[in-house]
PDB file of C-alpha atoms in Angstrom:
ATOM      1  CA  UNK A 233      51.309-173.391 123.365  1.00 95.00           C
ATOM      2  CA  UNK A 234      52.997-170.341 125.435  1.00 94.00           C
ATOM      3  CA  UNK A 235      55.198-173.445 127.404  1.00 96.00           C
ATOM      4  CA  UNK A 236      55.871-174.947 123.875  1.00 97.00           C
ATOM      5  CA  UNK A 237      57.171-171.429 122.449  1.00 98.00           C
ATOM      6  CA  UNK A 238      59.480-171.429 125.208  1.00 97.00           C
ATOM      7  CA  UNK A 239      60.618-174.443 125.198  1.00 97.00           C
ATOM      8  CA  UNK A 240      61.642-174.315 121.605  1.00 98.00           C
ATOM      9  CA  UNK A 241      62.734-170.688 121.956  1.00 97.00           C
ATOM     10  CA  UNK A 242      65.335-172.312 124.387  1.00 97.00           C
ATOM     11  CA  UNK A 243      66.616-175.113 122.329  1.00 97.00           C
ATOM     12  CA  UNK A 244      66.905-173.070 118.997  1.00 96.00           C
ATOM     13  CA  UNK A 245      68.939-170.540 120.799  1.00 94.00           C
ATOM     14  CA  UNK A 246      71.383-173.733 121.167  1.00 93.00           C
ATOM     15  CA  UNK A 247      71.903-173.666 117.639  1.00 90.00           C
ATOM     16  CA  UNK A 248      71.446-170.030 117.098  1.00 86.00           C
ATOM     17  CA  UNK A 249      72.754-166.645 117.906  1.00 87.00           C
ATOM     18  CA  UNK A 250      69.815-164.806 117.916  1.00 92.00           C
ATOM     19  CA  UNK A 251      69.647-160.740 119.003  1.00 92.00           C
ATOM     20  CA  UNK A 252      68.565-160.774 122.359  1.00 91.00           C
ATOM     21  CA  UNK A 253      65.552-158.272 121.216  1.00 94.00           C
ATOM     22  CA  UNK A 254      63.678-160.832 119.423  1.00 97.00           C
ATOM     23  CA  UNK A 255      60.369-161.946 120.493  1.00 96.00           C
ATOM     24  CA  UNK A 256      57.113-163.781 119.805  1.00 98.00           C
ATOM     25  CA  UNK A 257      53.516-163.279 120.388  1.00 97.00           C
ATOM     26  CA  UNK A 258      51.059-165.178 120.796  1.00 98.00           C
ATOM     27  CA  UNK A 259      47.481-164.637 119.729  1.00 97.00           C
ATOM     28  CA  UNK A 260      44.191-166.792 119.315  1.00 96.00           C
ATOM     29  CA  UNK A 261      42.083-166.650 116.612  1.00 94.00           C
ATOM     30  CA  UNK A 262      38.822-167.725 115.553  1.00 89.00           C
ATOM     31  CA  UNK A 263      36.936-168.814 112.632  1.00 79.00           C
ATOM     32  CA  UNK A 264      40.061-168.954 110.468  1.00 73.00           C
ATOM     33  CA  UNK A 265      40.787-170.849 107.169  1.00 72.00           C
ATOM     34  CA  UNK A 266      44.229-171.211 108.303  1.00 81.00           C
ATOM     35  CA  UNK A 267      45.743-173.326 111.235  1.00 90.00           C
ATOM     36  CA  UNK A 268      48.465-170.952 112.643  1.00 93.00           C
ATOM     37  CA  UNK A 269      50.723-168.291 111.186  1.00 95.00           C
ATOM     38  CA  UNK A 270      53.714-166.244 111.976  1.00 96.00           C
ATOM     39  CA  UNK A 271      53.266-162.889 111.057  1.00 95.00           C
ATOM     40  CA  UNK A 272      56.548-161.228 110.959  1.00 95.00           C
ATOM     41  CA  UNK A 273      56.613-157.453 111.597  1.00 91.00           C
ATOM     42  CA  UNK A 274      60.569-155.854 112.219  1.00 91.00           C
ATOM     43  CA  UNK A 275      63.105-155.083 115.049  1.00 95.00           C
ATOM     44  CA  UNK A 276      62.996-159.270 115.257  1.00 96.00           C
ATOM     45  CA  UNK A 277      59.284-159.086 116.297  1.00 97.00           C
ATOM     46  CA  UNK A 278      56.578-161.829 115.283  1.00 97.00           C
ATOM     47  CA  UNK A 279      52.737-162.725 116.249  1.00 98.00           C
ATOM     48  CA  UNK A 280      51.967-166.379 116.069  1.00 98.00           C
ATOM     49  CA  UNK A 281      48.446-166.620 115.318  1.00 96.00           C
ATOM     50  CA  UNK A 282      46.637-169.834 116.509  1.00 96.00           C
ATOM     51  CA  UNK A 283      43.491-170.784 115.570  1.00 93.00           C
ATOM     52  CA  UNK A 284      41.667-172.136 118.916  1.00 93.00           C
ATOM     53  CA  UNK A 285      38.275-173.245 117.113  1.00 90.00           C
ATOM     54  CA  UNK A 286      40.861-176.663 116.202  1.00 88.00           C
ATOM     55  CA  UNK A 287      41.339-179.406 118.302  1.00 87.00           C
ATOM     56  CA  UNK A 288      44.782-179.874 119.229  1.00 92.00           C
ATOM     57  CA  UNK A 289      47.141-182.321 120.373  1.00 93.00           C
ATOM     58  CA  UNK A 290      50.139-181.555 122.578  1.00 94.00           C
ATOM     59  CA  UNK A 291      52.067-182.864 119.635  1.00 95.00           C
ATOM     60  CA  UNK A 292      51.119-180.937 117.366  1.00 95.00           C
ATOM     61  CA  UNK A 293      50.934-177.572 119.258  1.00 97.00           C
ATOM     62  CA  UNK A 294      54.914-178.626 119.736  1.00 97.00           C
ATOM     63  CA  UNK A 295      54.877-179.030 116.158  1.00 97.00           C
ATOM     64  CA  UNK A 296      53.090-175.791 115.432  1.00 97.00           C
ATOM     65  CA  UNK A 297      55.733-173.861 118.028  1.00 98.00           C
ATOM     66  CA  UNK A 298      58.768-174.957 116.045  1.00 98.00           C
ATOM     67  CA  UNK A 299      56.706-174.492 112.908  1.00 98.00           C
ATOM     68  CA  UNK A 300      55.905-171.336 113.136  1.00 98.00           C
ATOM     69  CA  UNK A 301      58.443-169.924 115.506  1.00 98.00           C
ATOM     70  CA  UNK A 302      61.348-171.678 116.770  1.00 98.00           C
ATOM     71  CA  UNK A 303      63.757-172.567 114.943  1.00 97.00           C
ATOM     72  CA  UNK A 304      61.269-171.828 112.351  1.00 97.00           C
ATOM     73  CA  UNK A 305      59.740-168.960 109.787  1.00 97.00           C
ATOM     74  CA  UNK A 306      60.051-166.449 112.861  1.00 97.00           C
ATOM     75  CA  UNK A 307      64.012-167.592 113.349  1.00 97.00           C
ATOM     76  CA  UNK A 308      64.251-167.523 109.524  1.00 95.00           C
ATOM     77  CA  UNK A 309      63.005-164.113 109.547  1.00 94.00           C
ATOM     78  CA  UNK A 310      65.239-162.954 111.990  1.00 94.00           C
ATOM     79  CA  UNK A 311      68.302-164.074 110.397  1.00 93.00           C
ATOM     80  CA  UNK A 312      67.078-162.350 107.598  1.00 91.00           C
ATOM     81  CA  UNK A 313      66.257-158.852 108.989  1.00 92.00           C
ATOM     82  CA  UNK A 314      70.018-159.462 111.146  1.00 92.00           C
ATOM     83  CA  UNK A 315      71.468-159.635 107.912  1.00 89.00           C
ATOM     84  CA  UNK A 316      70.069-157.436 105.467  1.00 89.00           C
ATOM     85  CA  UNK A 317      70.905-154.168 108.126  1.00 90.00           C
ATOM     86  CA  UNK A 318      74.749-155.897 108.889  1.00 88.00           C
ATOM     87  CA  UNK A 319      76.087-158.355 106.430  1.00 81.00           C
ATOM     88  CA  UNK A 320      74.962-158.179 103.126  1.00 78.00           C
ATOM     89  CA  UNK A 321      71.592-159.339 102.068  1.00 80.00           C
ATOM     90  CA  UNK A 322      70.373-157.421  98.691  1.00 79.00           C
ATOM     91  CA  UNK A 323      67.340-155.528  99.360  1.00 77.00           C
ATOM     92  CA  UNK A 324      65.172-157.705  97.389  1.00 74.00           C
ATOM     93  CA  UNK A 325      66.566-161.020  99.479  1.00 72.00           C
ATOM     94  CA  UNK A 326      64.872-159.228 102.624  1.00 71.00           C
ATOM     95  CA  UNK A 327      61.023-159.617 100.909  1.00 75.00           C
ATOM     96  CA  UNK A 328      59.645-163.200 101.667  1.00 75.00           C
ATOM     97  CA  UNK A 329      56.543-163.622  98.779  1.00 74.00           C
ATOM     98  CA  UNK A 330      54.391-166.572  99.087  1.00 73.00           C
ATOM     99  CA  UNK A 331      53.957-168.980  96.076  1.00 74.00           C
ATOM    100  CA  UNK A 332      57.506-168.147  94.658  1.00 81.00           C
ATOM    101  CA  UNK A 333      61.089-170.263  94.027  1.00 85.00           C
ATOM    102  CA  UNK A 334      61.429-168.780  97.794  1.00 90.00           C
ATOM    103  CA  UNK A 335      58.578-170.781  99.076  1.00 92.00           C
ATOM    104  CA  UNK A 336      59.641-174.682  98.648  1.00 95.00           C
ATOM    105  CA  UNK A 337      62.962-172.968 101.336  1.00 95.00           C
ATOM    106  CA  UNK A 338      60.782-171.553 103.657  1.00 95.00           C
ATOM    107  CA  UNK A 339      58.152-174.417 104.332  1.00 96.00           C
ATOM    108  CA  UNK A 340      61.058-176.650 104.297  1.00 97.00           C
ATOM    109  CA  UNK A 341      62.314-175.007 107.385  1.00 97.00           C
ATOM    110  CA  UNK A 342      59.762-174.867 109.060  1.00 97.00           C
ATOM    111  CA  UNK A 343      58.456-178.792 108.230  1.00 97.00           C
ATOM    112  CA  UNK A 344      61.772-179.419 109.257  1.00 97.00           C
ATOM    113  CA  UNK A 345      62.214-177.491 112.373  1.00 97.00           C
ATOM    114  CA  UNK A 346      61.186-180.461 114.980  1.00 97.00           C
ATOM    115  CA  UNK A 347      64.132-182.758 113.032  1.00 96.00           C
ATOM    116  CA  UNK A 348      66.376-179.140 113.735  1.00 97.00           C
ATOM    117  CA  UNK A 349      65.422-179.486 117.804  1.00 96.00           C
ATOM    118  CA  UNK A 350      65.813-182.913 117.961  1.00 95.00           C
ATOM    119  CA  UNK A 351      62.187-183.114 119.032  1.00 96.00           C
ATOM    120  CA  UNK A 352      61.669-186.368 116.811  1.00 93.00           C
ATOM    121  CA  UNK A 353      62.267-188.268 119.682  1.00 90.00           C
ATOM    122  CA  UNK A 354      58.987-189.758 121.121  1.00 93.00           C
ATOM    123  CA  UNK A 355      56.555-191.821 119.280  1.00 95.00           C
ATOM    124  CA  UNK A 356      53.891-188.643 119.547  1.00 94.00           C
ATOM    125  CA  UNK A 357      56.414-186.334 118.203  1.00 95.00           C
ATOM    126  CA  UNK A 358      57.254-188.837 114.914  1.00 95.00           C
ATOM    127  CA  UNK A 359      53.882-189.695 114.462  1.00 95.00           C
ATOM    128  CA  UNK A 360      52.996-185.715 114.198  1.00 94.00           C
ATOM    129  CA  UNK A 361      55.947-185.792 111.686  1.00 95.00           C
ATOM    130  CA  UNK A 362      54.469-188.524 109.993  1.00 95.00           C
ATOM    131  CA  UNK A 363      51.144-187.186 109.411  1.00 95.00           C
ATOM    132  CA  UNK A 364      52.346-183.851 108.229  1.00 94.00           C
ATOM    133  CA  UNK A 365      54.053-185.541 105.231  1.00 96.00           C
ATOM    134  CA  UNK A 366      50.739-187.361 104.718  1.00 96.00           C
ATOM    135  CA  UNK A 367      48.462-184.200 104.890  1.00 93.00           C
ATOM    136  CA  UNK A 368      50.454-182.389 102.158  1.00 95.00           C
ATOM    137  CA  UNK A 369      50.944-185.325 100.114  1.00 96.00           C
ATOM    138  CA  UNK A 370      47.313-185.994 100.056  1.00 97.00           C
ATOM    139  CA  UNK A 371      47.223-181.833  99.240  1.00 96.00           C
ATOM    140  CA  UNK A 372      49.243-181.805  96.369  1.00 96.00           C
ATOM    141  CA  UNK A 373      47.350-184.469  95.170  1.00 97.00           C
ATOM    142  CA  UNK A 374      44.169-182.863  95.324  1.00 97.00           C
ATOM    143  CA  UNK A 375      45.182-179.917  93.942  1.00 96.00           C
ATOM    144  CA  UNK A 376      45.843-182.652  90.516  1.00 96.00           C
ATOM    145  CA  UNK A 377      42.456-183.384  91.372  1.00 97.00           C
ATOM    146  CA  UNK A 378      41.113-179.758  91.261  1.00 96.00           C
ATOM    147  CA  UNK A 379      43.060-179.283  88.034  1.00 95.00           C
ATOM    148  CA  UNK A 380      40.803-181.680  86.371  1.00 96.00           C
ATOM    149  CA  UNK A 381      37.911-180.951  87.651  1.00 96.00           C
ATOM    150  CA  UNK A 382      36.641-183.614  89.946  1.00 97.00           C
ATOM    151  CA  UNK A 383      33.479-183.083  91.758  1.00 97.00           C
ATOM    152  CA  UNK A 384      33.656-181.956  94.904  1.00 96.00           C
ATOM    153  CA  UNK A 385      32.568-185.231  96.620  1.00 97.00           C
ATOM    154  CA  UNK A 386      35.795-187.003  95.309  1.00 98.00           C
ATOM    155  CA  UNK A 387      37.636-184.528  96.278  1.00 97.00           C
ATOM    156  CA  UNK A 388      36.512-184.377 100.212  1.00 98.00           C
ATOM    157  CA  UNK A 389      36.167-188.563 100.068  1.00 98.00           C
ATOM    158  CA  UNK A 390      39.987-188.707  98.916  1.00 98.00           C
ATOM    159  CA  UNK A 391      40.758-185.763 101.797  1.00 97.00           C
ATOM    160  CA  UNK A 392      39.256-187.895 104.630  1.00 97.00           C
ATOM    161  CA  UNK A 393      40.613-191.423 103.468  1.00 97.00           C
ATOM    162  CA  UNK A 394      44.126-190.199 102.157  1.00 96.00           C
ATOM    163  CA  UNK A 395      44.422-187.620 104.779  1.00 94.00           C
ATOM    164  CA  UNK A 396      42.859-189.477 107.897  1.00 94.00           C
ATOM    165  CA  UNK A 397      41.216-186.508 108.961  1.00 93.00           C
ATOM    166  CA  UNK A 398      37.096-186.598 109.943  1.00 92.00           C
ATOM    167  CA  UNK A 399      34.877-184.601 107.583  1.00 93.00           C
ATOM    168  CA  UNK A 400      35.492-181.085 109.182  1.00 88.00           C
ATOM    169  CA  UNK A 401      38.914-180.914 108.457  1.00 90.00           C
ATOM    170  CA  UNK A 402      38.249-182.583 105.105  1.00 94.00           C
ATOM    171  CA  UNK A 403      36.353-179.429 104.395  1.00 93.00           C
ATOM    172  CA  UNK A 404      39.111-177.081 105.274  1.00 91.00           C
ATOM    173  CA  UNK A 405      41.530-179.316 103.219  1.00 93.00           C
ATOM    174  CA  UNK A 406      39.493-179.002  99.732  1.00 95.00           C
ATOM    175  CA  UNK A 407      38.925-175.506  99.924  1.00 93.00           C
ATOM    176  CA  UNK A 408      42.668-175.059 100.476  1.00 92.00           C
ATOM    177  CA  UNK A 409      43.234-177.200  97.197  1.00 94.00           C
ATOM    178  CA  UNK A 410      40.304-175.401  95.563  1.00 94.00           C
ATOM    179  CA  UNK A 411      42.271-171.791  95.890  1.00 91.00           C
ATOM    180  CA  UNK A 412      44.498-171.305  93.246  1.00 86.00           C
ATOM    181  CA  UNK A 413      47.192-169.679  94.678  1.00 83.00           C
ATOM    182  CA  UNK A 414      47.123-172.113  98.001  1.00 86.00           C
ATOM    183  CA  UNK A 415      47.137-175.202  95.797  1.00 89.00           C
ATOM    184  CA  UNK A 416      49.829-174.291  94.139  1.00 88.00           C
ATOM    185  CA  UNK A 417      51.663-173.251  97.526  1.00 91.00           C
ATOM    186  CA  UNK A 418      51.252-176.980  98.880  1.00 91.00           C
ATOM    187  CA  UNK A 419      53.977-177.566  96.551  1.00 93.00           C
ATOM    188  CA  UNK A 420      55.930-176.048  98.441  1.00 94.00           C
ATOM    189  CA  UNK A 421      55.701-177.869 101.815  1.00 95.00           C
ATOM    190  CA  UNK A 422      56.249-181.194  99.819  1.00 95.00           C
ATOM    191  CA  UNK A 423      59.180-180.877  97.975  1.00 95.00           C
ATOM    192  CA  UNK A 424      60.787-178.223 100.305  1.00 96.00           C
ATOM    193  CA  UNK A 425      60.446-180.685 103.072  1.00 97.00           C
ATOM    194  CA  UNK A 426      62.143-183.493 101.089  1.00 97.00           C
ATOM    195  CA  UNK A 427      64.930-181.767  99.678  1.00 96.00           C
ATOM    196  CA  UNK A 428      65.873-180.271 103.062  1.00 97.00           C
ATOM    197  CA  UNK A 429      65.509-183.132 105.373  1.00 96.00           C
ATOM    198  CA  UNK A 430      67.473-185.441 102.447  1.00 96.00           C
ATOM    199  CA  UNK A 431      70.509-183.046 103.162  1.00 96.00           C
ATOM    200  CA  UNK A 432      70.270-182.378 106.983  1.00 96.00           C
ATOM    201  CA  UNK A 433      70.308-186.318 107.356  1.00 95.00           C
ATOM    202  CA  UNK A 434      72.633-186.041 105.390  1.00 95.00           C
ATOM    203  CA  UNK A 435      75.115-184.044 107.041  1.00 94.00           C
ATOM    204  CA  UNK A 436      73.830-185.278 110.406  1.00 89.00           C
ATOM    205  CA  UNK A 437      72.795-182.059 112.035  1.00 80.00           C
ATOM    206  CA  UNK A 438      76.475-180.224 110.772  1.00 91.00           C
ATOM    207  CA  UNK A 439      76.000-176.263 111.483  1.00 90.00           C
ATOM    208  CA  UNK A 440      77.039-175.702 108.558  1.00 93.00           C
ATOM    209  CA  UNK A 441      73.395-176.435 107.229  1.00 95.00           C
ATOM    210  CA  UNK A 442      72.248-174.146 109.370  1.00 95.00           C
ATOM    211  CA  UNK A 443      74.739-171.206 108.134  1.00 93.00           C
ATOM    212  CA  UNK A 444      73.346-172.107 104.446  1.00 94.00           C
ATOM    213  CA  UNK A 445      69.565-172.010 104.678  1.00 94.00           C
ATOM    214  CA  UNK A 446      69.147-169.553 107.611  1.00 94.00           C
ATOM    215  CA  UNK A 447      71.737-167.113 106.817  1.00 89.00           C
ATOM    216  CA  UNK A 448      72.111-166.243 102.818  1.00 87.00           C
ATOM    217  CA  UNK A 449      68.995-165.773 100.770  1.00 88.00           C
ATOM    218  CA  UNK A 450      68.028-169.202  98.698  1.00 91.00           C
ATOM    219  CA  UNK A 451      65.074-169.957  95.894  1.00 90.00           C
ATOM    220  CA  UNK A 452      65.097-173.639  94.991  1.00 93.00           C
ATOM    221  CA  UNK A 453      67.803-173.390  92.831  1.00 94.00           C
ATOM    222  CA  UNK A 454      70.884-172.058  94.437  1.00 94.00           C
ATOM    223  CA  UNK A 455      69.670-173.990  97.603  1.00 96.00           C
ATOM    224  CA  UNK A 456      70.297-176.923  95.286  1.00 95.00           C
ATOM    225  CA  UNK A 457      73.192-175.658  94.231  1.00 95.00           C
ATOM    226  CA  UNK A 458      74.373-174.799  97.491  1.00 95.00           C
ATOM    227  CA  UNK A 459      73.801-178.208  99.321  1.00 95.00           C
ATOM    228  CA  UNK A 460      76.222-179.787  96.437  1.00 93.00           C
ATOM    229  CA  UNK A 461      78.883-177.289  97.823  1.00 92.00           C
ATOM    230  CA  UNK A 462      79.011-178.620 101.294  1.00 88.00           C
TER     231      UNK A 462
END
């Protein structure tokens, strides 16, 4: 993972002037309900949290780098912090809350941010790509499921054949759907990850995406509006 951060730190600096200050950590976890998470502090300072008690695949701890890091929520956070204290972010634009009009933005970055690299290249790297769309597909649909009530048998059966995962992860995937908050969140990766990827195919890779959804403060709505402007 530590070779994958830097990796990816290198090739979103290609697209990115970032302040040579910022930095990422890198600490395992155990016994989590989560997979990995950027926790993003100030002075362009983040700890990626990965949970070791998974098994991983090169692929996805590449994924899981740009994810979480590079060019992803730690890059986004950056830009953020960059401009709130020298351009001019409102104060309120500097607060990232999780299951809000902000969300759909800022998993569609970072579901996006292997597509950014141009890691999307090998048939590991498009397969991980591929079964992230499946695993919050199958998400969003079991949070429908949830919503009316569906034993809890249907709901891991339909994670494990939907979601090709074993029964382990299965687990992890219902109780995700089965929080309230969290169910509504996978939203967020599903449609943020459409609507983004529709417009950077779009534009082929123009930096002029990148100036729109890493550097002015977006909800759903005036990204939408934004990507009709370009």
């Amino acid at each position: 993972m530590d070779r994958y951060l830097g990796l990816a730190r290198r090739d979103a600096r290609r697209l990115f002037k970032l302040p040579k200050a910022e930095r990422v950590r890198l600490v395992a976890t155990h016994g989590r309900s989560i997979s990995g998470i950027c926790e993003y502090t100030r002075d362009y300072q983040s700890t990626v949290k990965l949970n070791v008690d998974l098994r991983w695949t090169w692929p996805a701890l590449r994924d899981m780098a740009a994810h979480e890091a590079y060019p992803g929520h730690h890059v986004h956070q950056t830009t953020r912090e960059w401009e709130y204290l020298h351009g001019d972010f409102p104060r309120e634009a500097a607060v990232s809350l999780a299951a809000c009009p902000m969300g759909p933005v800022e998993e569609g970055i970072g579901e996006n941010a292997m597509w950014f690299l141009g890691w999307d290249r090998t048939p590991e790297d498009r397969m991980t790509l591929a079964l992230n769309r499946l695993r919050w597909g199958t998400e969003v649909n079991l949070a429908f499921m949830v919503h009316r009530d569906e034993p809890r048998r249907e709901l891991l059966r339909y994670a494990m054949h939907s979601g090709l995962v074993d029964w382990k992860q299965a687990v992890r995937d219902v109780r995700y759907a089965r929080n309230r908050m969290w169910a509504s969140y996978a939203f967020c990766y599903w449609y943020g990850t459409a609507m983004i990827r529709k417009q950077f195919l779009k534009m082929d890779g123009d930096p002029a995406l990148f100036d729109v959804l890493y550097w002015r403060p977006h909800t759903v709505r005036t990204l939408t509006t934004a990507f009709r402007r370009l």
